[in-house]
Amino acid sequence: MNLVDRAGTATYVETDEFAKKAIREAARWCNAVTVASSADKKFSYIPEVRAEDLPQNAAYLHITVNNTLFGTQYHRLPQLGVPLVGDLSSAMLGQLYDIEDFVLIYAGAQKNMGPAGVTVVVLRRDLLRDLPEEVPTMLDYKVQVAGRSMHNTPPCWGIYMTGLMLDWILREGGVEEMARRNNEKSGLLYEFLDNSTFYTPTARPQDRSNMNITFTLPDEALSDLFAKGAAARGLINLKGHRLVGGIRANVYNAMPIEGVRALLAYMKDFEMEHRMP
Amino acid sequence: MNLVDRAGTATYVETDEFAKKAIREAARWCNAVTVASSADKKFSYIPEVRAEDLPQNAAYLHITVNNTLFGTQYHRLPQLGVPLVGDLSSAMLGQLYDIEDFVLIYAGAQKNMGPAGVTVVVLRRDLLRDLPEEVPTMLDYKVQVAGRSMHNTPPCWGIYMTGLMLDWILREGGVEEMARRNNEKSGLLYEFLDNSTFYTPTARPQDRSNMNITFTLPDEALSDLFAKGAAARGLINLKGHRLVGGIRANVYNAMPIEGVRALLAYMKDFEMEHRMP
């Protein structure tokens, strides 16, 4: 609503359920065109956007930078001359990106930044413009900037907690250090998965997320058993999203490497017990 | 957006700055008609809506039930046959109202209910309908009801804290008891003000708020002095809103009667010191 007129065109890359939601929402407002999709292979990879598939008049190209459900992540951003808009909800502060590559990014705080109920938006100031009157004032970024994000009473506690988290990240070594840790944690898991004949990683190697590691077991009944047994050891929330199945290990900033080591130990035990003879 | 089409008409009573904001916002969407206003007397009273001023086709009549800046409050709701919509942001749980008198009420939690960042909406289910596609999904009450208020990740902490507040209110005796306490607290202040020749209450007696008590001193310089001296005694936030001037004492549910007694003692001392001989 802030970047494109009702008669305008916006382009989207379809990489998971959240990308789909963004596309559906944009389609209510403007001409929303899906220019690349990995739906053909269960969203297991980041699809390339080809310049010839981009409409001439696209106001922006929208990507979902980290795809929590399917465990994929952009490691190389599209550079096609069209302004890039990024949903960084689960990528922000957990992997290194160059803010200069985007004209606008937005991110729900609840993965790596703070409690649910806060959303961070960073945009290039020259994009601010007067919006049509059917756009609600609360969604008007020009108004929010003018009101220093306090046009309405802000969710003070969530902002305060996010501030404490940002302080902590800085003390720990900044986003560089967070990315290093997440790469280390996810790297241990991917290395194990790549050498396993029991577990199968689902995301294409060059597109793997450093925060959501997805894999399958020989069958879904075993996946259920795996998740239940893990929970009994205090390793929780490992069941893949109901739309995806399999197993998903989340190693956001808050997860210490000890959690990953405990998971690896459990994976070895589980395989010993359940491997077909 | 949920109750009226873009070509439709909605009616509003203008009783303070927040009512004005609501009118301006509605005017972006539909034909918003102000059918009564107390702007002529600095919003010091609740204006009557006359049936003959209501357009035939009004989708609803919107009122701001408690007006924090000017210290007025509805004690008798308009009964004109047109569906009533209420902003109860500062009235909810602090005074008794019959939910059956409204088709929709909404209230920011941050006065009597919980922390900033939560808004409560109660509406008659038969009002839910399919909305035009330019209405953002997040503002679509039908979607919110279908998603049990969790269509998006909810602000969990704010909802949890609001739940604790609701438990506390129930334990203390419910809204009846909260209203009784607020009437007692505000009653002590109004009684003192009505018998004073130094302080002047600003709201019309029959329209006085039981949570925001507004009054003036002989001049604004004295008001400033009053607020500063009060702060030195730990009585804070007494300065009237910058748009209004004077003094405003807020006695929301969280304020114990001891706070009111301390304010009254200070008011007597201040008057002794500053009364013209």
Tab-separated table of N, CA and C in Angstrom, chain B residues 20-139:
chain	number	residue	atom	x	y	z
B	20	LYS	N	-12.384	13.294	17.522
B	20	LYS	CA	-11.968	13.973	16.283
B	20	LYS	C	-11.134	13.046	15.401
B	21	LYS	N	-10.205	12.329	16.039
B	21	LYS	CA	-9.357	11.395	15.270
B	21	LYS	C	-10.214	10.320	14.618
B	22	ALA	N	-11.187	9.817	15.364
B	22	ALA	CA	-12.070	8.772	14.822
B	22	ALA	C	-12.841	9.317	13.620
B	23	ILE	N	-13.304	10.551	13.724
B	23	ILE	CA	-14.067	11.167	12.621
B	23	ILE	C	-13.170	11.341	11.399
B	24	ARG	N	-11.960	11.855	11.624
B	24	ARG	CA	-11.032	12.048	10.496
B	24	ARG	C	-10.728	10.725	9.809
B	25	GLU	N	-10.553	9.669	10.612
B	25	GLU	CA	-10.224	8.359	10.040
B	25	GLU	C	-11.407	7.816	9.243
B	26	ALA	N	-12.605	7.949	9.794
B	26	ALA	CA	-13.803	7.466	9.088
B	26	ALA	C	-13.994	8.210	7.780
B	27	ALA	N	-13.664	9.511	7.796
B	27	ALA	CA	-13.864	10.331	6.603
B	27	ALA	C	-12.965	9.899	5.445
B	28	ARG	N	-11.885	9.193	5.754
B	28	ARG	CA	-11.035	8.655	4.682
B	28	ARG	C	-11.760	7.542	3.938
B	29	TRP	N	-12.671	6.880	4.639
B	29	TRP	CA	-13.295	5.654	4.117
B	29	TRP	C	-14.717	5.855	3.596
B	30	CYS	N	-15.498	6.641	4.340
B	30	CYS	CA	-16.923	6.750	4.000
B	30	CYS	C	-17.369	8.191	4.191
B	31	ASN	N	-18.667	8.405	4.114
B	31	ASN	CA	-19.231	9.720	4.386
B	31	ASN	C	-19.433	9.826	5.897
B	32	ALA	N	-18.523	10.519	6.573
B	32	ALA	CA	-18.573	10.611	8.035
B	32	ALA	C	-19.218	11.934	8.437
B	33	VAL	N	-20.341	11.846	9.141
B	33	VAL	CA	-21.101	13.041	9.509
B	33	VAL	C	-21.035	13.258	11.022
B	34	THR	N	-20.615	14.449	11.424
B	34	THR	CA	-20.631	14.804	12.848
B	34	THR	C	-22.022	15.309	13.194
B	35	VAL	N	-22.732	14.549	14.020
B	35	VAL	CA	-24.137	14.885	14.291
B	35	VAL	C	-24.320	15.659	15.594
B	36	ALA	N	-23.280	15.756	16.387
B	36	ALA	CA	-23.346	16.560	17.616
B	36	ALA	C	-21.923	16.832	18.057
B	37	SER	N	-21.717	17.985	18.690
B	37	SER	CA	-20.369	18.360	19.113
B	37	SER	C	-20.453	19.248	20.338
B	38	SER	N	-19.451	19.128	21.205
B	38	SER	CA	-19.367	20.062	22.327
B	38	SER	C	-18.148	20.972	22.180
B	39	ALA	N	-17.694	21.104	20.926
B	39	ALA	CA	-16.535	21.972	20.671
B	39	ALA	C	-16.847	23.415	21.052
B	40	ASP	N	-18.128	23.807	21.022
B	40	ASP	CA	-18.506	25.201	21.324
B	40	ASP	C	-18.145	25.593	22.751
B	41	LYS	N	-18.091	24.622	23.667
B	41	LYS	CA	-17.737	24.940	25.058
B	41	LYS	C	-16.559	24.087	25.513
B	42	LYS	N	-15.506	24.087	24.697
B	42	LYS	CA	-14.265	23.385	25.037
B	42	LYS	C	-14.501	21.952	25.506
B	43	PHE	N	-15.436	21.282	24.870
B	43	PHE	CA	-15.702	19.855	25.144
B	43	PHE	C	-15.977	19.588	26.629
B	44	SER	N	-16.632	20.547	27.273
B	44	SER	CA	-16.873	20.412	28.715
B	44	SER	C	-18.156	19.652	29.029
B	45	TYR	N	-18.842	19.179	27.997
B	45	TYR	CA	-20.100	18.454	28.241
B	45	TYR	C	-20.322	17.406	27.156
B	46	ILE	N	-21.261	16.509	27.393
B	46	ILE	CA	-21.662	15.498	26.409
B	46	ILE	C	-22.869	16.054	25.649
B	47	PRO	N	-22.713	16.293	24.356
B	47	PRO	CA	-23.830	16.909	23.617
B	47	PRO	C	-24.930	15.890	23.309
B	48	GLU	N	-26.140	16.370	23.279
B	48	GLU	CA	-27.293	15.532	22.932
B	48	GLU	C	-27.307	15.325	21.424
B	49	VAL	N	-27.611	14.118	20.988
B	49	VAL	CA	-27.844	13.889	19.555
B	49	VAL	C	-29.344	13.957	19.335
B	50	ARG	N	-29.743	14.831	18.425
B	50	ARG	CA	-31.182	14.948	18.151
B	50	ARG	C	-31.542	14.044	16.981
B	51	ALA	N	-32.642	13.348	17.112
B	51	ALA	CA	-33.062	12.389	16.074
B	51	ALA	C	-33.120	13.062	14.709
B	52	GLU	N	-33.545	14.320	14.670
B	52	GLU	CA	-33.713	14.998	13.367
B	52	GLU	C	-32.356	15.329	12.716
B	53	ASP	N	-31.276	15.246	13.483
B	53	ASP	CA	-29.944	15.501	12.899
B	53	ASP	C	-29.295	14.236	12.333
B	54	LEU	N	-29.914	13.089	12.590
B	54	LEU	CA	-29.342	11.830	12.115
B	54	LEU	C	-29.767	11.564	10.676
B	55	PRO	N	-28.813	11.364	9.767
B	55	PRO	CA	-29.201	10.988	8.396
B	55	PRO	C	-29.966	9.655	8.442
B	56	GLN	N	-30.922	9.507	7.554
B	56	GLN	CA	-31.755	8.298	7.487
B	56	GLN	C	-30.918	7.032	7.337
B	57	ASN	N	-29.853	7.132	6.553
B	57	ASN	CA	-29.125	5.928	6.132
B	57	ASN	C	-27.869	5.654	6.956
B	58	ALA	N	-27.784	6.248	8.157
B	58	ALA	CA	-26.552	6.078	8.939
B	58	ALA	C	-26.342	4.608	9.301
B	59	ALA	N	-25.134	4.097	9.030
B	59	ALA	CA	-24.816	2.705	9.363
B	59	ALA	C	-24.681	2.538	10.875
B	60	TYR	N	-24.175	3.584	11.521
B	60	TYR	CA	-24.033	3.529	12.984
B	60	TYR	C	-23.818	4.924	13.535
B	61	LEU	N	-23.929	5.017	14.853
B	61	LEU	CA	-23.585	6.243	15.573
B	61	LEU	C	-22.411	5.914	16.490
B	62	HIS	N	-21.318	6.670	16.349
B	62	HIS	CA	-20.091	6.402	17.117
B	62	HIS	C	-19.950	7.421	18.243
B	63	ILE	N	-19.739	6.907	19.451
B	63	ILE	CA	-19.485	7.809	20.582
B	63	ILE	C	-18.183	7.418	21.287
B	64	THR	N	-17.546	8.413	21.882
B	64	THR	CA	-16.358	8.191	22.710
B	64	THR	C	-16.853	8.264	24.153
B	65	VAL	N	-16.891	7.119	24.821
B	65	VAL	CA	-17.694	7.004	26.034
B	65	VAL	C	-17.091	7.766	27.215
B	66	ASN	N	-15.769	7.711	27.351
B	66	ASN	CA	-15.108	8.513	28.386
B	66	ASN	C	-14.049	9.357	27.701
B	67	ASN	N	-14.043	10.638	28.017
B	67	ASN	CA	-13.155	11.565	27.318
B	67	ASN	C	-12.079	12.032	28.276
B	68	THR	N	-10.932	11.379	28.145
B	68	THR	CA	-9.871	11.530	29.143
B	68	THR	C	-9.352	12.956	29.253
B	69	LEU	N	-9.250	13.670	28.120
B	69	LEU	CA	-8.619	14.988	28.152
B	69	LEU	C	-9.502	16.025	28.832
B	70	PHE	N	-10.816	15.893	28.641
B	70	PHE	CA	-11.720	16.928	29.129
B	70	PHE	C	-12.541	16.476	30.334
B	71	GLY	N	-12.394	15.211	30.707
B	71	GLY	CA	-13.050	14.727	31.921
B	71	GLY	C	-14.556	14.581	31.820
B	72	THR	N	-15.032	14.237	30.612
B	72	THR	CA	-16.476	13.988	30.489
B	72	THR	C	-16.724	12.507	30.208
B	73	GLN	N	-17.945	12.073	30.464
B	73	GLN	CA	-18.269	10.661	30.321
B	73	GLN	C	-19.778	10.511	30.070
B	74	TYR	N	-20.097	9.566	29.210
B	74	TYR	CA	-21.517	9.246	28.990
B	74	TYR	C	-22.064	8.504	30.200
B	75	HIS	N	-23.134	9.015	30.780
B	75	HIS	CA	-23.815	8.272	31.843
B	75	HIS	C	-25.174	7.783	31.362
B	76	ARG	N	-25.609	8.267	30.202
B	76	ARG	CA	-26.855	7.834	29.580
B	76	ARG	C	-26.540	7.759	28.092
B	77	LEU	N	-26.738	6.607	27.495
B	77	LEU	CA	-26.353	6.425	26.095
B	77	LEU	C	-27.467	6.889	25.160
B	78	PRO	N	-27.094	7.371	23.977
B	78	PRO	CA	-28.122	7.750	22.994
B	78	PRO	C	-28.962	6.524	22.619
B	79	GLN	N	-30.261	6.683	22.594
B	79	GLN	CA	-31.167	5.574	22.219
B	79	GLN	C	-32.006	6.085	21.065
B	80	LEU	N	-31.444	6.000	19.865
B	80	LEU	CA	-32.110	6.623	18.719
B	80	LEU	C	-32.418	5.625	17.615
B	81	GLY	N	-32.264	4.351	17.924
B	81	GLY	CA	-32.600	3.337	16.925
B	81	GLY	C	-31.462	3.020	15.976
B	82	VAL	N	-30.451	3.881	15.918
B	82	VAL	CA	-29.309	3.619	15.044
B	82	VAL	C	-28.268	2.802	15.839
B	83	PRO	N	-27.653	1.800	15.209
B	83	PRO	CA	-26.688	0.958	15.945
B	83	PRO	C	-25.584	1.797	16.577
B	84	LEU	N	-25.280	1.510	17.824
B	84	LEU	CA	-24.317	2.311	18.567
B	84	LEU	C	-22.945	1.625	18.581
B	85	VAL	N	-21.907	2.407	18.218
B	85	VAL	CA	-20.518	1.936	18.273
B	85	VAL	C	-19.797	2.762	19.328
B	86	GLY	N	-19.100	2.102	20.238
B	86	GLY	CA	-18.476	2.837	21.331
B	86	GLY	C	-16.972	2.649	21.404
B	87	ASP	N	-16.244	3.772	21.455
B	87	ASP	CA	-14.834	3.719	21.854
B	87	ASP	C	-14.840	3.742	23.383
B	88	LEU	N	-14.558	2.597	23.982
B	88	LEU	CA	-14.559	2.494	25.448
B	88	LEU	C	-13.135	2.441	26.009
B	89	SER	N	-12.181	2.997	25.246
B	89	SER	CA	-10.769	2.861	25.626
B	89	SER	C	-10.492	3.176	27.089
B	90	SER	N	-11.063	4.250	27.611
B	90	SER	CA	-10.766	4.587	28.999
B	90	SER	C	-11.967	4.342	29.910
B	91	ALA	N	-13.037	3.790	29.360
B	91	ALA	CA	-14.247	3.545	30.159
B	91	ALA	C	-14.372	2.082	30.551
B	92	MET	N	-13.847	1.209	29.701
B	92	MET	CA	-13.987	-0.238	29.879
B	92	MET	C	-13.489	-0.666	31.249
B	93	LEU	N	-14.312	-1.388	31.968
B	93	LEU	CA	-14.001	-1.977	33.274
B	93	LEU	C	-13.834	-0.949	34.390
B	94	GLY	N	-14.123	0.322	34.094
B	94	GLY	CA	-14.005	1.352	35.128
B	94	GLY	C	-15.352	1.954	35.477
B	95	GLN	N	-16.338	1.682	34.635
B	95	GLN	CA	-17.701	2.157	34.861
B	95	GLN	C	-18.629	1.096	34.283
B	96	LEU	N	-19.861	1.027	34.778
B	96	LEU	CA	-20.799	0.006	34.311
B	96	LEU	C	-21.514	0.452	33.042
B	97	TYR	N	-21.430	-0.362	32.003
B	97	TYR	CA	-22.236	-0.152	30.803
B	97	TYR	C	-22.860	-1.476	30.417
B	98	ASP	N	-23.965	-1.401	29.703
B	98	ASP	CA	-24.630	-2.626	29.250
B	98	ASP	C	-24.176	-2.910	27.818
B	99	ILE	N	-23.470	-4.015	27.661
B	99	ILE	CA	-22.941	-4.380	26.353
B	99	ILE	C	-24.064	-4.478	25.309
B	100	GLU	N	-25.266	-4.779	25.760
B	100	GLU	CA	-26.399	-4.917	24.834
B	100	GLU	C	-26.780	-3.592	24.175
B	101	ASP	N	-26.327	-2.497	24.747
B	101	ASP	CA	-26.644	-1.195	24.152
B	101	ASP	C	-25.808	-0.896	22.914
B	102	PHE	N	-24.747	-1.682	22.696
B	102	PHE	CA	-23.839	-1.436	21.573
B	102	PHE	C	-23.896	-2.583	20.567
B	103	VAL	N	-23.587	-2.258	19.301
B	103	VAL	CA	-23.362	-3.347	18.344
B	103	VAL	C	-21.870	-3.666	18.277
B	104	LEU	N	-21.039	-2.683	18.613
B	104	LEU	CA	-19.588	-2.905	18.608
B	104	LEU	C	-18.950	-1.955	19.612
B	105	ILE	N	-18.035	-2.496	20.416
B	105	ILE	CA	-17.202	-1.633	21.255
B	105	ILE	C	-15.749	-2.011	21.024
B	106	TYR	N	-14.881	-1.026	21.198
B	106	TYR	CA	-13.452	-1.304	21.118
B	106	TYR	C	-12.761	-0.488	22.206
B	107	ALA	N	-11.630	-1.004	22.665
B	107	ALA	CA	-10.950	-0.334	23.776
B	107	ALA	C	-9.484	-0.727	23.805
B	108	GLY	N	-8.606	0.261	23.757
B	108	GLY	CA	-7.202	0.022	24.041
B	108	GLY	C	-7.101	-0.429	25.492
B	109	ALA	N	-6.271	-1.437	25.746
B	109	ALA	CA	-6.202	-2.029	27.087
B	109	ALA	C	-5.552	-1.112	28.110
B	110	GLN	N	-4.787	-0.106	27.639
B	110	GLN	CA	-3.795	0.519	28.517
B	110	GLN	C	-4.327	1.429	29.619
B	111	LYS	N	-5.646	1.547	29.788
B	111	LYS	CA	-6.139	2.345	30.905
B	111	LYS	C	-6.497	1.452	32.100
B	112	ASN	N	-7.470	0.606	31.919
B	112	ASN	CA	-7.978	-0.192	33.037
B	112	ASN	C	-7.793	-1.687	32.868
B	113	MET	N	-7.231	-2.129	31.750
B	113	MET	CA	-7.281	-3.551	31.431
B	113	MET	C	-5.943	-4.243	31.412
B	114	GLY	N	-4.899	-3.552	30.970
B	114	GLY	CA	-3.623	-4.231	30.808
B	114	GLY	C	-2.619	-3.307	30.149
B	115	PRO	N	-1.533	-3.872	29.621
B	115	PRO	CA	-0.475	-3.039	29.056
B	115	PRO	C	-0.830	-2.530	27.647
B	116	ALA	N	-0.176	-1.466	27.238
B	116	ALA	CA	-0.326	-0.953	25.873
B	116	ALA	C	0.091	-2.034	24.888
B	117	GLY	N	-0.630	-2.133	23.789
B	117	GLY	CA	-0.300	-3.126	22.776
B	117	GLY	C	-1.397	-4.160	22.591
B	118	VAL	N	-2.461	-4.036	23.362
B	118	VAL	CA	-3.623	-4.926	23.219
B	118	VAL	C	-4.864	-4.053	23.039
B	119	THR	N	-5.691	-4.404	22.097
B	119	THR	CA	-6.984	-3.734	21.938
B	119	THR	C	-8.074	-4.799	21.968
B	120	VAL	N	-9.104	-4.525	22.740
B	120	VAL	CA	-10.220	-5.463	22.844
B	120	VAL	C	-11.354	-4.964	21.953
B	121	VAL	N	-11.897	-5.852	21.129
B	121	VAL	CA	-13.064	-5.526	20.311
B	121	VAL	C	-14.154	-6.536	20.636
B	122	VAL	N	-15.354	-6.045	20.901
B	122	VAL	CA	-16.507	-6.925	21.106
B	122	VAL	C	-17.556	-6.485	20.110
B	123	LEU	N	-18.039	-7.419	19.305
B	123	LEU	CA	-19.044	-7.018	18.328
B	123	LEU	C	-20.120	-8.066	18.182
B	124	ARG	N	-21.260	-7.642	17.688
B	124	ARG	CA	-22.364	-8.572	17.458
B	124	ARG	C	-22.029	-9.406	16.246
B	125	ARG	N	-22.076	-10.725	16.433
B	125	ARG	CA	-21.620	-11.642	15.400
B	125	ARG	C	-22.361	-11.455	14.071
B	126	ASP	N	-23.622	-11.042	14.125
B	126	ASP	CA	-24.382	-10.919	12.874
B	126	ASP	C	-23.917	-9.735	12.022
B	127	LEU	N	-22.990	-8.929	12.547
B	127	LEU	CA	-22.445	-7.820	11.744
B	127	LEU	C	-21.328	-8.277	10.824
B	128	LEU	N	-20.770	-9.443	11.098
B	128	LEU	CA	-19.632	-9.918	10.299
B	128	LEU	C	-20.069	-10.135	8.853
B	129	ARG	N	-19.223	-9.682	7.932
B	129	ARG	CA	-19.584	-9.796	6.513
B	129	ARG	C	-18.325	-9.779	5.683
B	130	ASP	N	-18.467	-10.135	4.428
B	130	ASP	CA	-17.323	-10.077	3.527
B	130	ASP	C	-17.025	-8.618	3.191
B	131	LEU	N	-15.754	-8.275	3.214
B	131	LEU	CA	-15.360	-6.881	3.021
B	131	LEU	C	-14.740	-6.681	1.638
B	132	PRO	N	-14.768	-5.441	1.157
B	132	PRO	CA	-14.111	-5.163	-0.123
B	132	PRO	C	-12.621	-5.488	-0.042
B	133	GLU	N	-12.024	-5.818	-1.174
B	133	GLU	CA	-10.660	-6.342	-1.140
B	133	GLU	C	-9.609	-5.292	-0.760
B	134	GLU	N	-9.940	-4.016	-0.821
B	134	GLU	CA	-8.947	-3.015	-0.412
B	134	GLU	C	-8.827	-2.912	1.111
B	135	VAL	N	-9.693	-3.607	1.849
B	135	VAL	CA	-9.527	-3.646	3.307
B	135	VAL	C	-8.434	-4.663	3.650
B	136	PRO	N	-7.377	-4.228	4.339
B	136	PRO	CA	-6.314	-5.169	4.702
B	136	PRO	C	-6.864	-6.294	5.591
B	137	THR	N	-6.373	-7.496	5.363
B	137	THR	CA	-6.859	-8.665	6.104
B	137	THR	C	-6.741	-8.461	7.609
B	138	MET	N	-5.673	-7.819	8.062
B	138	MET	CA	-5.476	-7.650	9.498
B	138	MET	C	-6.572	-6.818	10.156
B	139	LEU	N	-7.309	-6.040	9.355
B	139	LEU	CA	-8.376	-5.199	9.898
B	139	LEU	C	-9.760	-5.818	9.693
